[in-house]
Coordinates of N, CA and C in Angstrom, one line a residue:
M76 N 130.0 87.0 120.7 CA 128.6 86.5 120.7 C 128.1 86.5 119.3
V77 N 127.4 85.5 118.9 CA 126.8 85.3 117.6 C 125.6 86.2 117.5
E78 N 125.5 87.0 116.4 CA 124.3 87.9 116.2 C 123.4 87.2 115.2
F79 N 122.1 87.2 115.5 CA 121.1 86.6 114.6 C 120.4 87.7 113.9
S80 N 120.1 87.4 112.6 CA 119.3 88.4 111.8 C 118.0 87.6 111.4
W81 N 116.9 88.1 111.9 CA 115.6 87.4 111.6 C 115.0 88.1 110.4
V82 N 114.7 87.3 109.4 CA 114.1 87.8 108.1 C 112.7 87.1 108.0
S83 N 111.7 87.9 107.8 CA 110.4 87.4 107.6 C 110.3 86.8 106.2
R84 N 109.8 85.5 106.1 CA 109.7 84.9 104.8 C 108.3 84.3 104.7
S85 N 107.8 84.2 103.5 CA 106.5 83.6 103.2 C 106.6 82.1 103.4
P86 N 105.6 81.4 104.0 CA 105.6 80.0 104.1 C 105.6 79.3 102.7
L87 N 105.2 80.1 101.7 CA 105.1 79.5 100.4 C 106.4 79.9 99.5
E88 N 107.4 80.4 100.2 CA 108.5 80.9 99.4 C 109.1 79.8 98.5
H89 N 109.2 78.6 99.0 CA 109.8 77.5 98.1 C 108.8 76.8 97.3
A90 N 107.5 76.8 97.7 CA 106.5 76.0 97.0 C 105.9 76.9 95.8
L91 N 105.9 78.2 96.0 CA 105.3 79.0 94.9 C 106.3 79.3 93.8
V92 N 106.1 78.9 92.6 CA 106.9 79.2 91.5 C 106.1 80.0 90.5
T93 N 106.4 81.2 90.3 CA 105.6 82.1 89.4 C 105.7 81.5 88.0
G94 N 104.6 81.7 87.3 CA 104.5 81.3 85.9 C 103.2 80.5 85.7
T95 N 103.2 79.5 84.9 CA 102.0 78.8 84.6 C 102.1 77.3 85.0
D96 N 101.0 76.7 85.3 CA 101.0 75.3 85.8 C 99.8 74.6 85.2
G97 N 99.9 73.3 85.1 CA 98.8 72.5 84.6 C 98.7 72.5 83.1
A98 N 97.5 72.5 82.6 CA 97.2 72.3 81.2 C 97.9 73.4 80.3
R99 N 98.4 73.0 79.2 CA 99.2 73.8 78.3 C 98.3 74.1 77.1
G100 N 98.6 75.2 76.4 CA 98.0 75.4 75.1 C 96.6 76.0 75.2
I101 N 96.2 76.3 76.4 CA 94.9 77.0 76.6 C 95.1 78.2 77.5
E102 N 94.1 79.1 77.4 CA 94.2 80.2 78.3 C 93.9 79.8 79.7
A103 N 94.7 80.2 80.6 CA 94.6 79.7 82.0 C 93.2 80.1 82.6
G104 N 92.5 79.1 83.2 CA 91.2 79.4 83.7 C 91.2 79.9 85.2
I105 N 92.4 79.8 85.8 CA 92.5 80.1 87.2 C 93.8 81.0 87.4
S106 N 93.7 82.0 88.3 CA 94.8 82.8 88.7 C 94.9 82.6 90.2
L107 N 96.1 82.2 90.7 CA 96.4 82.1 92.1 C 97.5 83.1 92.4
T108 N 97.2 84.0 93.4 CA 98.2 85.0 93.8 C 98.3 85.0 95.3
E109 N 99.5 84.8 95.8 CA 99.7 85.0 97.2 C 100.0 86.5 97.5
I110 N 99.3 87.0 98.5 CA 99.4 88.4 98.9 C 100.3 88.4 100.2
R111 N 101.4 89.1 100.1 CA 102.4 89.1 101.2 C 102.5 90.4 102.0
N112 N 103.1 90.3 103.1 CA 103.4 91.5 103.9 C 102.2 92.3 104.3
F113 N 101.2 91.7 104.8 CA 100.0 92.4 105.3 C 99.9 92.4 106.8
D114 N 99.1 93.2 107.4 CA 98.8 93.2 108.8 C 97.5 92.5 109.0
L115 N 97.4 91.6 110.0 CA 96.2 90.9 110.2 C 96.0 90.8 111.7
I116 N 95.0 91.5 112.3 CA 94.7 91.4 113.7 C 93.3 90.8 113.9
Q117 N 93.3 89.8 114.8 CA 92.0 89.3 115.2 C 91.5 90.0 116.4
V118 N 90.3 90.4 116.3 CA 89.6 91.2 117.4 C 88.5 90.4 118.0
M119 N 88.4 90.1 119.3 CA 87.4 89.3 119.9 C 86.8 90.1 121.1
A120 N 85.5 90.1 121.1 CA 84.8 90.9 122.2 C 85.0 90.1 123.5
R121 N 85.2 90.8 124.6 CA 85.2 90.1 125.9 C 83.8 89.8 126.3
R122 N 83.6 88.9 127.2 CA 82.3 88.4 127.6 C 81.4 89.6 128.0
G123 N 80.2 89.7 127.3 CA 79.3 90.7 127.6 C 79.6 92.1 127.1
Q124 N 80.6 92.2 126.3 CA 81.1 93.5 125.8 C 81.0 93.7 124.3
A125 N 80.2 92.9 123.6 CA 80.2 92.9 122.2 C 79.7 94.3 121.7
A126 N 78.7 94.8 122.4 CA 78.1 96.1 121.9 C 79.2 97.2 122.1
E127 N 79.9 97.2 123.2 CA 81.0 98.2 123.4 C 82.1 98.1 122.3
L128 N 82.4 96.8 122.0 CA 83.4 96.7 120.9 C 82.9 97.2 119.6
G129 N 81.7 96.9 119.3 CA 81.1 97.3 118.0 C 81.1 98.8 117.9
Q130 N 80.8 99.5 119.0 CA 80.8 101.0 119.0 C 82.2 101.5 118.8
A131 N 83.2 100.9 119.5 CA 84.6 101.4 119.4 C 85.1 101.1 118.0
A132 N 84.8 100.0 117.4 CA 85.2 99.7 116.1 C 84.6 100.6 115.0
K133 N 83.3 100.9 115.2 CA 82.7 101.8 114.2 C 83.3 103.2 114.3
A134 N 83.7 103.6 115.5 CA 84.4 104.9 115.7 C 85.7 104.9 115.0
R135 N 86.4 103.8 115.1 CA 87.7 103.6 114.5 C 87.7 103.5 113.0
F136 N 86.8 102.7 112.4 CA 86.8 102.4 111.0 C 85.8 103.1 110.2
G137 N 84.8 103.7 110.9 CA 83.7 104.4 110.1 C 82.6 103.5 109.6
V138 N 82.7 102.2 109.9 CA 81.6 101.3 109.4 C 81.3 100.4 110.5
A139 N 80.1 99.8 110.5 CA 79.7 98.7 111.4 C 80.5 97.5 111.2
V140 N 81.0 96.8 112.2 CA 81.8 95.6 112.0 C 80.8 94.5 111.6
P141 N 81.3 93.5 110.9 CA 80.4 92.4 110.4 C 79.9 91.6 111.6
D142 N 78.6 91.4 111.7 CA 78.0 90.6 112.8 C 77.4 89.3 112.2
A143 N 77.8 89.0 110.9 CA 77.4 87.8 110.2 C 78.5 87.5 109.2
P144 N 78.5 86.3 108.6 CA 79.6 85.9 107.7 C 79.7 86.8 106.5
K145 N 80.5 87.9 106.6 CA 80.7 88.8 105.5 C 82.0 89.6 105.7
A146 N 82.4 90.2 104.7 CA 83.6 91.1 104.7 C 83.2 92.5 104.4
V147 N 83.7 93.5 105.1 CA 83.3 94.9 104.9 C 84.6 95.7 104.7
R148 N 84.6 96.4 103.5 CA 85.8 97.2 103.2 C 85.6 98.6 103.7
T149 N 86.7 99.1 104.2 CA 86.8 100.5 104.5 C 87.8 101.2 103.6
S150 N 88.2 102.4 103.8 CA 89.1 103.1 103.0 C 90.5 102.5 103.1
D151 N 90.9 101.9 104.2 CA 92.2 101.4 104.4 C 92.3 100.0 105.1
A152 N 91.2 99.3 105.1 CA 91.2 98.0 105.7 C 90.0 97.2 105.2
T153 N 90.1 95.9 105.5 CA 88.9 95.0 105.3 C 88.6 94.3 106.6
L154 N 87.4 94.4 107.1 CA 86.9 93.7 108.3 C 86.2 92.4 107.9
I155 N 86.7 91.3 108.4 CA 86.2 90.0 108.0 C 85.7 89.2 109.2
W156 N 84.4 88.9 109.1 CA 83.8 88.1 110.2 C 84.6 86.8 110.4
S157 N 84.9 86.4 111.6 CA 85.6 85.2 111.9 C 85.0 84.3 112.9
G158 N 83.7 84.7 113.3 CA 83.0 84.0 114.3 C 82.1 84.9 115.1
P159 N 81.3 84.4 116.0 CA 80.4 85.3 116.8 C 81.2 86.3 117.6
D160 N 80.9 87.6 117.5 CA 81.6 88.6 118.2 C 83.1 88.7 118.0
Q161 N 83.5 88.4 116.8 CA 84.9 88.5 116.5 C 85.1 88.7 115.0
F162 N 86.2 89.4 114.7 CA 86.5 89.7 113.3 C 88.0 89.9 113.1
F163 N 88.4 89.8 111.8 CA 89.8 90.1 111.4 C 89.8 91.6 110.9
V164 N 91.0 92.2 111.2 CA 91.3 93.5 110.5 C 92.5 93.3 109.6
L165 N 92.2 93.3 108.3 CA 93.2 93.1 107.3 C 93.6 94.4 106.7
S166 N 94.9 94.7 106.7 CA 95.4 96.0 106.2 C 96.8 95.9 105.8
K167 N 97.4 97.0 105.4 CA 98.8 97.1 105.0 C 99.4 98.4 105.4
G168 N 100.7 98.5 105.6 CA 101.4 99.7 105.8 C 101.4 100.2 107.3
G169 N 101.1 99.3 108.2 CA 101.2 99.6 109.6 C 100.1 100.5 110.1
K170 N 99.0 100.7 109.4 CA 97.9 101.6 109.8 C 97.1 100.9 110.9
H171 N 96.9 99.6 110.9 CA 96.1 98.9 111.9 C 96.9 97.7 112.4
T172 N 97.7 98.0 113.4 CA 98.5 97.0 114.1 C 98.1 96.9 115.5
M173 N 98.7 95.9 116.3 CA 98.4 95.8 117.7 C 98.6 97.1 118.4
Q174 N 99.7 97.8 118.0 CA 100.1 99.1 118.7 C 99.0 100.2 118.5
T175 N 98.5 100.2 117.2 CA 97.5 101.3 116.9 C 96.1 100.9 117.3
L176 N 95.8 99.6 117.4 CA 94.4 99.2 117.7 C 94.1 99.0 119.1
E177 N 95.1 98.6 119.9 CA 94.8 98.3 121.3 C 94.3 99.5 122.1
P178 N 94.8 100.7 121.9 CA 94.2 101.8 122.6 C 92.8 102.2 122.1
A179 N 92.4 101.8 120.9 CA 91.1 102.2 120.3 C 90.0 101.2 120.5
L180 N 90.3 99.9 120.7 CA 89.3 98.9 120.8 C 89.2 98.3 122.1
S181 N 88.0 97.8 122.5 CA 87.8 97.3 123.9 C 87.9 95.8 124.0
G182 N 88.3 95.1 122.9 CA 88.3 93.7 122.9 C 89.6 93.1 123.2
S183 N 89.7 91.8 123.0 CA 91.0 91.1 123.1 C 91.6 91.0 121.7
L184 N 92.8 91.3 121.5 CA 93.4 91.4 120.2 C 94.6 90.4 120.1
S185 N 94.7 89.8 118.9 CA 95.8 88.8 118.6 C 96.3 89.1 117.2
D186 N 97.7 89.3 117.2 CA 98.3 89.5 115.9 C 98.5 88.2 115.2
Q187 N 97.9 88.1 114.0 CA 97.9 86.9 113.2 C 98.7 87.1 111.9
S188 N 99.4 88.2 111.8 CA 100.1 88.6 110.5 C 101.0 87.6 110.0
H189 N 101.8 86.9 110.9 CA 102.7 85.9 110.4 C 102.2 84.5 110.6
A190 N 101.0 84.4 111.1 CA 100.4 83.0 111.4 C 99.5 82.6 110.2
R191 N 99.2 83.5 109.3 CA 98.3 83.1 108.2 C 98.9 83.4 106.9
V192 N 98.4 82.8 105.9 CA 98.8 83.0 104.5 C 97.5 83.4 103.7
L193 N 97.7 84.4 102.9 CA 96.5 84.9 102.1 C 96.7 84.7 100.6
V194 N 95.8 84.0 100.0 CA 95.8 83.6 98.6 C 94.5 84.2 97.9
S195 N 94.7 84.8 96.8 CA 93.6 85.3 96.0 C 93.4 84.4 94.8
I196 N 92.1 84.0 94.6 CA 91.8 83.0 93.6 C 90.8 83.7 92.6
S197 N 91.1 83.7 91.3 CA 90.1 84.2 90.4 C 90.2 83.5 89.1
G198 N 89.4 83.9 88.1 CA 89.4 83.3 86.8 C 88.1 82.6 86.5
A199 N 88.0 82.3 85.2 CA 86.7 81.7 84.7 C 86.4 80.3 85.4
K200 N 87.4 79.6 85.9 CA 87.2 78.3 86.5 C 87.5 78.3 88.0
A201 N 87.5 79.5 88.6 CA 87.8 79.6 90.0 C 86.7 78.9 90.8
R202 N 85.5 79.1 90.5 CA 84.4 78.4 91.3 C 84.5 76.9 91.1
T203 N 84.7 76.5 89.9 CA 84.8 75.0 89.6 C 85.9 74.4 90.4
M204 N 87.1 75.1 90.5 CA 88.2 74.5 91.3 C 87.9 74.5 92.7
L205 N 87.3 75.6 93.3 CA 87.0 75.7 94.7 C 85.9 74.6 95.1
A206 N 85.0 74.3 94.1 CA 84.0 73.3 94.4 C 84.6 71.9 94.7
K207 N 85.8 71.7 94.2 CA 86.5 70.4 94.5 C 87.0 70.4 96.0
L208 N 87.2 71.6 96.6 CA 87.8 71.6 97.9 C 86.9 72.0 99.0
S209 N 85.7 72.6 98.7 CA 84.9 73.1 99.7 C 83.4 72.8 99.4
S210 N 82.6 72.7 100.5 CA 81.2 72.4 100.3 C 80.4 73.7 100.3
I211 N 81.0 74.9 100.3 CA 80.3 76.1 100.3 C 79.7 76.4 98.9
D212 N 78.5 76.8 98.8 CA 77.8 77.1 97.6 C 78.3 78.5 97.1
L213 N 79.1 78.6 96.1 CA 79.7 79.8 95.6 C 79.0 80.4 94.5
H214 N 77.8 80.0 94.2 CA 77.0 80.6 93.1 C 76.8 82.1 93.5
P215 N 76.8 83.0 92.5 CA 76.7 84.4 92.8 C 75.4 84.8 93.7
D216 N 74.3 84.0 93.5 CA 73.1 84.3 94.2 C 73.3 83.9 95.7
S217 N 74.1 82.9 96.0 CA 74.3 82.5 97.4 C 75.5 83.1 98.0
F218 N 76.5 83.5 97.2 CA 77.8 84.0 97.7 C 78.2 85.2 97.0
P219 N 77.5 86.3 97.2 CA 77.7 87.6 96.5 C 79.0 88.3 97.0
V220 N 79.4 89.3 96.3 CA 80.5 90.1 96.7 C 80.3 90.5 98.2
G221 N 81.3 90.3 99.0 CA 81.3 90.6 100.5 C 80.9 89.5 101.3
A222 N 80.4 88.4 100.8 CA 80.1 87.2 101.6 C 81.4 86.5 102.1
A223 N 81.3 85.9 103.3 CA 82.4 85.3 103.9 C 82.0 84.0 104.6
A224 N 83.0 83.2 104.9 CA 82.7 81.9 105.6 C 83.9 81.4 106.3
A225 N 83.7 80.9 107.5 CA 84.7 80.2 108.2 C 84.4 78.7 107.9
T226 N 85.3 78.1 107.1 CA 85.0 76.8 106.6 C 86.3 76.0 106.5
S227 N 86.2 74.9 105.7 CA 87.4 74.1 105.6 C 87.6 73.8 104.1
M228 N 88.9 73.6 103.7 CA 89.2 73.1 102.4 C 90.2 72.0 102.5
D229 N 89.8 70.9 102.0 CA 90.7 69.7 102.1 C 91.0 69.4 103.5
H230 N 90.0 69.5 104.4 CA 90.2 69.2 105.8 C 91.1 70.2 106.6
T231 N 91.2 71.4 105.9 CA 92.1 72.5 106.5 C 91.2 73.7 106.8
S232 N 91.2 74.2 108.0 CA 90.4 75.4 108.4 C 90.9 76.6 107.6
V233 N 89.9 77.3 107.1 CA 90.2 78.6 106.3 C 89.1 79.6 106.6
T234 N 89.5 80.8 106.3 CA 88.5 81.9 106.2 C 88.4 82.3 104.7
L235 N 87.2 82.2 104.1 CA 87.0 82.5 102.7 C 86.1 83.6 102.5
W236 N 86.4 84.6 101.7 CA 85.4 85.6 101.3 C 85.5 86.0 99.9
R237 N 84.4 86.6 99.4 CA 84.4 87.0 98.0 C 84.7 88.5 97.9
D238 N 85.7 88.9 97.2 CA 86.2 90.2 97.0 C 85.5 90.9 95.8
S239 N 85.8 92.1 95.6 CA 85.2 92.8 94.4 C 85.7 92.1 93.1
D240 N 84.8 92.0 92.1 CA 85.2 91.4 90.9 C 86.3 92.0 90.2
R241 N 87.0 91.3 89.3 CA 88.1 91.8 88.5 C 87.5 92.8 87.5
T242 N 88.3 93.5 86.8 CA 87.9 94.4 85.8 C 87.2 93.7 84.6
D243 N 87.5 92.4 84.4 CA 86.9 91.7 83.3 C 85.6 91.0 83.8
G244 N 85.2 91.3 85.0 CA 84.0 90.7 85.5 C 84.1 89.4 86.2
Q245 N 85.3 88.8 86.2 CA 85.5 87.5 86.9 C 85.5 87.7 88.4
A246 N 84.9 86.7 89.1 CA 84.8 86.7 90.6 C 86.2 86.5 91.2
V247 N 86.4 87.1 92.4 CA 87.7 87.0 93.1 C 87.3 86.5 94.5
F248 N 88.0 85.4 94.9 CA 87.8 84.8 96.2 C 89.2 84.9 96.9
N249 N 89.1 85.2 98.2 CA 90.3 85.3 99.1 C 90.2 84.2 100.1
V250 N 91.4 83.6 100.4 CA 91.5 82.5 101.3 C 92.6 82.8 102.3
L251 N 92.2 82.9 103.6 CA 93.2 82.9 104.7 C 93.4 81.5 105.3
M252 N 94.6 81.1 105.3 CA 94.9 79.7 105.9 C 96.0 79.8 106.9
F253 N 96.0 78.9 107.8 CA 97.1 78.8 108.8 C 98.4 78.5 108.0
A254 N 99.5 79.2 108.5 CA 100.8 79.1 107.8 C 101.3 77.7 107.8
T255 N 101.1 76.9 108.9 CA 101.6 75.6 109.0 C 101.0 74.6 108.0
F256 N 99.8 74.9 107.5 CA 99.2 74.1 106.5 C 99.2 74.7 105.1
A257 N 99.8 75.8 104.9 CA 99.7 76.6 103.7 C 100.3 75.8 102.5
E258 N 101.5 75.2 102.7 CA 102.2 74.6 101.6 C 101.4 73.4 101.1
S259 N 100.8 72.6 102.0 CA 100.0 71.5 101.6 C 98.7 71.9 100.9
L260 N 98.1 72.9 101.4 CA 96.8 73.4 100.7 C 97.2 74.0 99.4
W261 N 98.3 74.7 99.3 CA 98.7 75.3 98.0 C 98.9 74.2 96.9
H262 N 99.5 73.1 97.3 CA 99.7 72.1 96.3 C 98.4 71.4 95.9
T263 N 97.5 71.3 96.9 CA 96.1 70.8 96.6 C 95.4 71.7 95.6
M264 N 95.5 73.0 95.8 CA 94.9 74.0 94.9 C 95.5 73.8 93.5
L265 N 96.8 73.7 93.4 CA 97.4 73.5 92.1 C 96.9 72.2 91.4
D266 N 96.8 71.1 92.2 CA 96.3 69.9 91.6 C 94.9 70.0 91.2
S267 N 94.1 70.7 92.0 CA 92.7 70.8 91.6 C 92.4 71.7 90.4
G268 N 93.3 72.7 90.2 CA 93.2 73.6 89.0 C 94.0 73.2 87.8
A269 N 94.7 72.1 87.9 CA 95.7 71.8 86.8 C 95.0 71.6 85.5
E270 N 93.8 71.0 85.5 CA 93.1 70.7 84.2 C 92.6 72.0 83.5
Y271 N 92.6 73.1 84.2 CA 92.1 74.3 83.7 C 93.2 75.3 83.3
G272 N 94.4 75.0 83.7 CA 95.6 75.9 83.6 C 95.6 76.9 84.7
V273 N 96.7 77.2 85.3 CA 96.8 78.1 86.4 C 97.9 79.1 86.2
D274 N 97.6 80.4 86.3 CA 98.6 81.4 86.4 C 99.0 81.6 87.8
I275 N 100.3 81.6 88.2 CA 100.8 81.7 89.5 C 101.6 83.0 89.7
N276 N 101.3 83.7 90.8 CA 102.1 84.9 91.1 C 102.0 85.2 92.6
H277 N 102.8 86.2 93.0 CA 102.7 86.8 94.3 C 102.8 88.3 94.2
T278 N 102.3 89.0 95.2 CA 102.3 90.4 95.2 C 102.3 91.0 96.6
E279 N 102.8 92.2 96.7 CA 102.8 92.9 98.0 C 101.6 93.7 98.2
R280 N 100.7 93.7 97.2 CA 99.6 94.7 97.2 C 98.3 94.0 97.6
L281 N 97.6 94.6 98.5 CA 96.2 94.3 98.8 C 95.3 94.9 97.8
A282 N 94.3 94.2 97.4 CA 93.3 94.8 96.4 C 92.6 96.0 97.0

C-alpha cells in the first residue's frame, strides 16, 4: 500500500521570492511579509446567542470581543471583527485551536488556518500602494491602530486591519485573504508597489 505524507505548504511558496522588487537604487518604500503557520478560528454566534458568546469569549480572552470593525489584541491572540456577531481568533502555538476553543465558546466555530493567507504591509508608501487596491480611507484619523474592515482588494474579498506601528513609526497593515486568490493578489500588490521599491520576506512570527 502506498503511504502518503501530507506537508502543509504556503499558497505563496512559489510566488514569494525574498529580496527586493520594483524600483532600484532607492530605499524601498514598502515591506511585504507573509506570516506563516498561524492558527485562525472563525467564531460565529448562533441565532439569538450573541450575548452569551460575548460573555464566554470575554471569560476566555480577558477582553470584550469586537462588536464593530476593529481588532483587539490580547496577551496571546488577536480578535478581529469579521461581520455582525462574528470574529476571527488569530494566534500561534496551538493555544487557540478548534480543540481548545470549542469547549469554551458557545458559538459555531470554523478552522480557517489553512484557508487564508496573512500578509503584513508596512513602509512609507504602504498607504499609497493600498490606495490603488482598496477604497478604504486609510488616513490615520479615519483608520487608527486597531481599526479593521471586511472589504475587497482588486475585486478579492479580504479582511484588513491596522496593527501597532513599527518601531520607526511607520504604519502596519495586515491583510487576510483566501488562499485560492492569494497568488493573484500577491502579484497585484507587487505590481502596485513596484514604483516605490518592495522588500519581500516571510516569517513564522506573529507581531
